[in-house]
Amino acid sequence: MPKRSKEDTEITIQKIMDAVVDQLLRLGYDKMSYTTLSQQTGVSRTGISHHFPKKTDFSAALDGRIFRMFVEHLNFDASLSDFSDSWVKALDNSEFLAILRLLFHHIVTSETAHEFAANGIDRLYKAVEVKFGDGSAKELEWLLGKSLIRMAH
């Protein structure tokens, strides 16, 4: 069998990662599998596992992509109050809620607070502190708590 080009490999990895993002948000981490990814991408389960030997490798490979999707829902351009209002409004958005579920899932289910979730939460705290200053962490904690309560209903 001829060796695949580096470009073909990158295209395949991108196709897999697009499906991973879609399935993480649509199905959730637990329901996403090598089989569901194979069905969506047309790449064999063996081909997928060649690039991503463990399911946790998908999250690590997302490289901030989901975090960027998350912050697109938030208003960092005005006051802390406007940021907070944008968060509360975003709780009505299915993509925003799916990303929150994914973050919370990884924090709760992993012994090491999976890098993906820990990095996402850390980045969020840092971004809020840089933009809005001291005291903004308390507002973010309130928003995270509000989000957990909202998702429980």
Tab-separated table of C-alpha atoms in Angstrom:
chain	number	residue	atom	x	y	z
A	1	MET	CA	0.000	0.000	0.000
A	2	PRO	CA	1.469	3.404	-0.911
A	3	LYS	CA	2.385	5.703	1.924
A	4	ARG	CA	-0.056	8.544	2.438
A	5	SER	CA	1.222	12.060	1.987
A	6	LYS	CA	1.604	14.364	4.952
A	7	GLU	CA	-1.134	16.533	3.439
A	8	ASP	CA	-3.545	13.557	3.212
A	9	THR	CA	-2.796	12.718	6.835
A	10	GLU	CA	-3.498	16.311	7.933
A	11	ILE	CA	-6.787	16.319	6.002
A	12	THR	CA	-7.812	13.045	7.672
A	13	ILE	CA	-6.912	14.362	11.141
A	14	GLN	CA	-8.880	17.566	10.468
A	15	LYS	CA	-11.894	15.545	9.309
A	16	ILE	CA	-11.711	13.463	12.504
A	17	MET	CA	-11.356	16.554	14.704
A	18	ASP	CA	-14.333	18.258	13.030
A	19	ALA	CA	-16.415	15.166	13.800
A	20	VAL	CA	-15.058	15.070	17.374
A	21	VAL	CA	-16.168	18.656	18.000
A	22	ASP	CA	-19.568	17.974	16.461
A	23	GLN	CA	-20.103	14.790	18.475
A	24	LEU	CA	-18.762	16.178	21.745
A	25	LEU	CA	-21.282	18.992	21.529
A	26	ARG	CA	-24.153	17.019	20.045
A	27	LEU	CA	-23.805	13.621	21.733
A	28	GLY	CA	-21.507	14.299	24.677
A	29	TYR	CA	-18.195	12.689	25.576
A	30	ASP	CA	-19.688	9.411	26.834
A	31	LYS	CA	-21.712	8.715	23.671
A	32	MET	CA	-18.952	9.667	21.253
A	33	SER	CA	-16.978	6.594	20.209
A	34	TYR	CA	-14.560	5.348	17.581
A	35	THR	CA	-17.570	3.733	15.906
A	36	THR	CA	-19.665	6.924	15.796
A	37	LEU	CA	-16.650	8.878	14.538
A	38	SER	CA	-15.948	6.259	11.886
A	39	GLN	CA	-19.570	6.360	10.722
A	40	GLN	CA	-19.493	10.159	10.443
A	41	THR	CA	-16.066	10.510	8.798
A	42	GLY	CA	-15.759	7.384	6.694
A	43	VAL	CA	-12.365	6.755	8.341
A	44	SER	CA	-12.010	3.255	9.783
A	45	ARG	CA	-11.945	2.797	13.562
A	46	THR	CA	-8.394	1.487	13.172
A	47	GLY	CA	-7.456	4.579	11.169
A	48	ILE	CA	-8.884	6.843	13.864
A	49	SER	CA	-7.150	4.938	16.663
A	50	HIS	CA	-3.866	5.177	14.740
A	51	HIS	CA	-3.993	8.972	15.158
A	52	PHE	CA	-5.756	8.965	18.549
A	53	PRO	CA	-4.908	5.784	20.498
A	54	LYS	CA	-6.966	6.782	23.571
A	55	LYS	CA	-10.306	8.565	23.682
A	56	THR	CA	-8.785	11.226	25.947
A	57	ASP	CA	-6.349	12.104	23.125
A	58	PHE	CA	-9.216	13.823	21.286
A	59	SER	CA	-9.683	16.437	23.986
A	60	ALA	CA	-5.970	17.151	24.150
A	61	ALA	CA	-5.857	17.613	20.366
A	62	LEU	CA	-8.633	20.195	20.332
A	63	ASP	CA	-6.017	22.827	21.144
A	64	GLY	CA	-8.310	25.562	22.366
A	65	ARG	CA	-10.828	25.127	19.571
A	66	ILE	CA	-13.773	24.471	21.865
A	67	PHE	CA	-12.606	27.206	24.239
A	68	ARG	CA	-12.687	29.702	21.365
A	69	MET	CA	-16.205	28.547	20.446
A	70	PHE	CA	-17.205	29.045	24.076
A	71	VAL	CA	-15.879	32.592	24.475
A	72	GLU	CA	-17.501	33.656	21.197
A	73	HIS	CA	-20.764	33.642	23.172
A	74	LEU	CA	-19.403	36.075	25.772
A	75	ASN	CA	-19.000	39.848	25.768
A	76	PHE	CA	-15.449	40.691	26.844
A	77	ASP	CA	-15.618	44.139	25.214
A	78	ALA	CA	-17.512	46.053	27.873
A	79	SER	CA	-18.001	45.900	31.645
A	80	LEU	CA	-18.013	42.924	34.012
A	81	SER	CA	-21.768	43.398	34.269
A	82	ASP	CA	-22.112	43.146	30.460
A	83	PHE	CA	-19.914	40.023	30.500
A	84	SER	CA	-22.123	38.520	33.196
A	85	ASP	CA	-25.285	39.401	31.255
A	86	SER	CA	-23.853	37.799	28.115
A	87	TRP	CA	-23.104	34.604	30.081
A	88	VAL	CA	-26.632	34.415	31.492
A	89	LYS	CA	-28.055	35.002	28.000
A	90	ALA	CA	-25.726	32.329	26.567
A	91	LEU	CA	-27.265	29.782	28.960
A	92	ASP	CA	-30.155	29.697	26.477
A	93	ASN	CA	-27.780	28.647	23.667
A	94	SER	CA	-27.448	24.902	23.087
A	95	GLU	CA	-23.816	25.104	21.898
A	96	PHE	CA	-22.770	27.119	24.965
A	97	LEU	CA	-24.518	24.654	27.291
A	98	ALA	CA	-22.957	21.685	25.491
A	99	ILE	CA	-19.478	23.163	25.958
A	100	LEU	CA	-20.167	23.817	29.646
A	101	ARG	CA	-21.380	20.219	30.040
A	102	LEU	CA	-18.197	19.000	28.401
A	103	LEU	CA	-15.983	21.118	30.694
A	104	PHE	CA	-17.833	20.026	33.825
A	105	HIS	CA	-17.832	16.387	32.690
A	106	HIS	CA	-14.049	16.383	32.330
A	107	ILE	CA	-13.530	18.105	35.668
A	108	VAL	CA	-15.775	15.663	37.522
A	109	THR	CA	-14.877	12.359	35.841
A	110	SER	CA	-11.109	12.576	35.604
A	111	GLU	CA	-8.689	11.874	38.417
A	112	THR	CA	-6.352	14.546	37.110
A	113	ALA	CA	-9.003	17.149	36.212
A	114	HIS	CA	-8.264	16.475	32.560
A	115	GLU	CA	-5.937	18.995	30.955
A	116	PHE	CA	-8.615	20.076	28.515
A	117	ALA	CA	-11.034	21.113	31.268
A	118	ALA	CA	-8.444	22.440	33.689
A	119	ASN	CA	-6.827	24.528	30.959
A	120	GLY	CA	-10.207	25.810	29.802
A	121	ILE	CA	-11.267	26.910	33.275
A	122	ASP	CA	-7.832	28.396	34.015
A	123	ARG	CA	-7.890	30.304	30.722
A	124	LEU	CA	-11.354	31.606	31.523
A	125	TYR	CA	-10.322	32.831	34.990
A	126	LYS	CA	-7.211	34.492	33.544
A	127	ALA	CA	-9.124	36.144	30.704
A	128	VAL	CA	-11.732	37.517	33.097
A	129	GLU	CA	-9.096	38.753	35.558
A	130	VAL	CA	-7.030	40.434	32.831
A	131	LYS	CA	-10.087	42.143	31.347
A	132	PHE	CA	-12.076	43.000	34.480
A	133	GLY	CA	-9.512	42.983	37.312
A	134	ASP	CA	-9.573	41.813	40.910
A	135	GLY	CA	-12.923	40.640	42.187
A	136	SER	CA	-13.997	39.345	38.804
A	137	ALA	CA	-13.212	35.767	39.905
A	138	LYS	CA	-16.127	35.918	42.346
A	139	GLU	CA	-18.476	36.885	39.516
A	140	LEU	CA	-17.146	34.016	37.381
A	141	GLU	CA	-17.646	31.567	40.261
A	142	TRP	CA	-21.240	32.813	40.612
A	143	LEU	CA	-21.764	32.319	36.857
A	144	LEU	CA	-20.303	28.796	36.950
A	145	GLY	CA	-22.545	27.949	39.910
A	146	LYS	CA	-25.586	29.411	38.146
A	147	SER	CA	-24.676	27.340	35.086
A	148	LEU	CA	-24.477	24.111	37.093
A	149	ILE	CA	-27.880	24.780	38.628
A	150	ARG	CA	-29.339	25.598	35.202
A	151	MET	CA	-27.981	22.389	33.698
A	152	ALA	CA	-29.409	20.311	36.548
A	153	HIS	CA	-32.966	21.377	35.617
